[in-house]
Structures are given as C-alpha cells and as structure tokens.
Amino acid sequence: MAGEPERTEKITINLGPVDLGRIDLLVQEGFFTTRTDFIRTAVRNQLATSERAIEQTVARRTLVLGTQHFSRRDLETLRDAGEQVHIRVLGLATVAEDVPPELATATIASVEVLGAFRASRAVKAALGPRIV
C-alpha cells in the first residue's frame, strides 16, 4: 500500500505568559527564527529523548510507524479475498477519496491511529463505531 506525502497538522497549545515571554526572548536573540521553530524543536527533542519508549510501544502494540494508505484497489482486493484489515498506525493513515462507505465497512474492521486519519466524511461516518 503506497505511501502518501506527509503533511503537517495544526495543533493549539496554551502557554503561560512567562513561558511565552521566554520563547519570545529566544526568538528575539536569534536562537530560533519563530515561535513555531522553537516549539517544533522542543517537540522533536522530547520525542528523541523518548525514542526508546516509543519504539518499544510500537512493537508491543504492532503499530505501523509512519504513513499507511489504502487505495480503492487495495480494499477491493481484500473484499474479493474475504478479508478485513485492522488499521493500526502511529503517524498518518489515509483511505483514498474514491472509496465508497460500503467498501470501507466491508474491509476495515477497526481503525486505531495515533496521529491523523484522513478519509472522506462518508467513510469516517460509516467507520465511526470502529474508530478507536
């Protein structure tokens, strides 16, 4: 199942005025180009520090690490074989826009995504009870 180019997700965080001021000071002093640059760097550093725990958890929970894409053809092949898939991803899972809800419900037994799950509104609605 072919991968899809990675896109970013927007998140919102709340910071106290002192922490925000400290970030702004570092930006003004040229240590970081923007607040976003600081936050991305901080997140990456924390993830690097936690890498061993993440790897162990991914292996224990049998998650796909990265991106997993399901095309209409992928799901039709599963349906024709009488099989279903459990989508378990740490990263990005996508279902092609041309997949009808009936095909999705016939072939996708469950969805567990730590990150982002992208599919049409109709497919997400049909899979609603199966999404963890």
PDB file of C-alpha atoms in Angstrom, residues 24-110:
ATOM      1  CA  ASP A  24       9.913  35.336  22.511  1.00  0.00           C
ATOM      2  CA  LEU A  25      13.234  36.318  24.109  1.00  0.00           C
ATOM      3  CA  LEU A  26      14.998  33.370  22.455  1.00  0.00           C
ATOM      4  CA  VAL A  27      13.429  34.312  19.114  1.00  0.00           C
ATOM      5  CA  GLN A  28      14.461  37.971  19.503  1.00  0.00           C
ATOM      6  CA  GLU A  29      18.004  36.921  20.371  1.00  0.00           C
ATOM      7  CA  GLY A  30      18.194  34.803  17.209  1.00  0.00           C
ATOM      8  CA  PHE A  31      18.309  31.348  18.785  1.00  0.00           C
ATOM      9  CA  PHE A  32      15.141  30.443  16.848  1.00  0.00           C
ATOM     10  CA  THR A  33      13.566  32.058  13.797  1.00  0.00           C
ATOM     11  CA  THR A  34       9.984  31.980  15.115  1.00  0.00           C
ATOM     12  CA  ARG A  35       7.879  30.680  17.984  1.00  0.00           C
ATOM     13  CA  THR A  36       6.883  27.791  15.738  1.00  0.00           C
ATOM     14  CA  ASP A  37      10.543  26.957  15.119  1.00  0.00           C
ATOM     15  CA  PHE A  38      11.129  26.839  18.887  1.00  0.00           C
ATOM     16  CA  ILE A  39       8.074  24.643  19.529  1.00  0.00           C
ATOM     17  CA  ARG A  40       8.916  22.209  16.711  1.00  0.00           C
ATOM     18  CA  THR A  41      12.486  21.940  18.008  1.00  0.00           C
ATOM     19  CA  ALA A  42      11.266  21.352  21.563  1.00  0.00           C
ATOM     20  CA  VAL A  43       8.835  18.662  20.403  1.00  0.00           C
ATOM     21  CA  ARG A  44      11.489  16.911  18.289  1.00  0.00           C
ATOM     22  CA  ASN A  45      13.961  16.986  21.183  1.00  0.00           C
ATOM     23  CA  GLN A  46      11.403  15.478  23.554  1.00  0.00           C
ATOM     24  CA  LEU A  47      10.470  12.795  21.015  1.00  0.00           C
ATOM     25  CA  ALA A  48      14.159  11.968  20.520  1.00  0.00           C
ATOM     26  CA  THR A  49      14.536  11.611  24.287  1.00  0.00           C
ATOM     27  CA  SER A  50      11.537   9.251  24.342  1.00  0.00           C
ATOM     28  CA  GLU A  51      12.532   7.293  21.219  1.00  0.00           C
ATOM     29  CA  ARG A  52      13.255   4.013  23.012  1.00  0.00           C
ATOM     30  CA  ALA A  53       9.889   4.038  24.796  1.00  0.00           C
ATOM     31  CA  ILE A  54       8.130   4.877  21.524  1.00  0.00           C
ATOM     32  CA  GLU A  55       9.866   2.036  19.654  1.00  0.00           C
ATOM     33  CA  GLN A  56       9.032  -0.470  22.388  1.00  0.00           C
ATOM     34  CA  THR A  57       5.388   0.617  22.442  1.00  0.00           C
ATOM     35  CA  VAL A  58       5.093   0.494  18.639  1.00  0.00           C
ATOM     36  CA  ALA A  59       6.478  -3.052  18.628  1.00  0.00           C
ATOM     37  CA  ARG A  60       4.287  -4.174  21.535  1.00  0.00           C
ATOM     38  CA  ARG A  61       1.128  -2.715  20.030  1.00  0.00           C
ATOM     39  CA  THR A  62       2.018  -3.805  16.473  1.00  0.00           C
ATOM     40  CA  LEU A  63       1.536  -0.341  15.015  1.00  0.00           C
ATOM     41  CA  VAL A  64       2.703   0.759  11.584  1.00  0.00           C
ATOM     42  CA  LEU A  65       5.137   3.610  12.136  1.00  0.00           C
ATOM     43  CA  GLY A  66       4.819   6.371   9.546  1.00  0.00           C
ATOM     44  CA  THR A  67       2.256   6.508   6.771  1.00  0.00           C
ATOM     45  CA  GLN A  68      -0.199   3.880   5.568  1.00  0.00           C
ATOM     46  CA  HIS A  69      -2.504   4.492   2.600  1.00  0.00           C
ATOM     47  CA  PHE A  70      -5.403   2.318   1.439  1.00  0.00           C
ATOM     48  CA  SER A  71      -6.483   2.740  -2.176  1.00  0.00           C
ATOM     49  CA  ARG A  72      -9.779   1.586  -3.595  1.00  0.00           C
ATOM     50  CA  ARG A  73      -7.908  -1.247  -5.322  1.00  0.00           C
ATOM     51  CA  ASP A  74      -6.289  -2.326  -2.011  1.00  0.00           C
ATOM     52  CA  LEU A  75      -9.680  -2.582  -0.337  1.00  0.00           C
ATOM     53  CA  GLU A  76     -11.316  -4.297  -3.317  1.00  0.00           C
ATOM     54  CA  THR A  77      -8.559  -6.931  -3.200  1.00  0.00           C
ATOM     55  CA  LEU A  78      -9.270  -7.505   0.497  1.00  0.00           C
ATOM     56  CA  ARG A  79     -13.021  -7.738  -0.154  1.00  0.00           C
ATOM     57  CA  ASP A  80     -12.531 -10.204  -3.008  1.00  0.00           C
ATOM     58  CA  ALA A  81     -10.352 -12.363  -0.733  1.00  0.00           C
ATOM     59  CA  GLY A  82     -12.958 -12.193   2.036  1.00  0.00           C
ATOM     60  CA  GLU A  83     -10.513 -10.463   4.351  1.00  0.00           C
ATOM     61  CA  GLN A  84     -10.618  -7.425   6.606  1.00  0.00           C
ATOM     62  CA  VAL A  85      -7.853  -5.154   7.840  1.00  0.00           C
ATOM     63  CA  HIS A  86      -7.241  -3.627  11.253  1.00  0.00           C
ATOM     64  CA  ILE A  87      -5.653  -0.235  10.642  1.00  0.00           C
ATOM     65  CA  ARG A  88      -3.143   0.446  13.438  1.00  0.00           C
ATOM     66  CA  VAL A  89      -0.874   3.400  12.709  1.00  0.00           C
ATOM     67  CA  LEU A  90       1.351   5.775  14.597  1.00  0.00           C
ATOM     68  CA  GLY A  91       1.543   8.633  12.113  1.00  0.00           C
ATOM     69  CA  LEU A  92      -0.828   9.089   9.191  1.00  0.00           C
ATOM     70  CA  ALA A  93      -3.428   6.657   7.851  1.00  0.00           C
ATOM     71  CA  THR A  94      -5.381   7.534   4.737  1.00  0.00           C
ATOM     72  CA  VAL A  95      -8.211   5.990   2.772  1.00  0.00           C
ATOM     73  CA  ALA A  96      -8.496   7.147  -0.836  1.00  0.00           C
ATOM     74  CA  GLU A  97     -11.246   9.649  -1.600  1.00  0.00           C
ATOM     75  CA  ASP A  98     -12.853   7.330  -4.177  1.00  0.00           C
ATOM     76  CA  VAL A  99     -13.517   4.564  -1.617  1.00  0.00           C
ATOM     77  CA  PRO A 100     -17.277   4.228  -1.033  1.00  0.00           C
ATOM     78  CA  PRO A 101     -18.514   3.751   2.546  1.00  0.00           C
ATOM     79  CA  GLU A 102     -19.824   0.260   1.741  1.00  0.00           C
ATOM     80  CA  LEU A 103     -16.372  -0.919   0.641  1.00  0.00           C
ATOM     81  CA  ALA A 104     -14.773   0.605   3.726  1.00  0.00           C
ATOM     82  CA  THR A 105     -17.190  -1.098   6.127  1.00  0.00           C
ATOM     83  CA  ALA A 106     -16.798  -4.414   4.311  1.00  0.00           C
ATOM     84  CA  THR A 107     -12.996  -4.379   4.559  1.00  0.00           C
ATOM     85  CA  ILE A 108     -11.919  -2.233   7.533  1.00  0.00           C
ATOM     86  CA  ALA A 109     -12.550  -4.000  10.840  1.00  0.00           C
ATOM     87  CA  SER A 110     -11.081  -1.292  13.072  1.00  0.00           C
TER      88      SER A 110
END
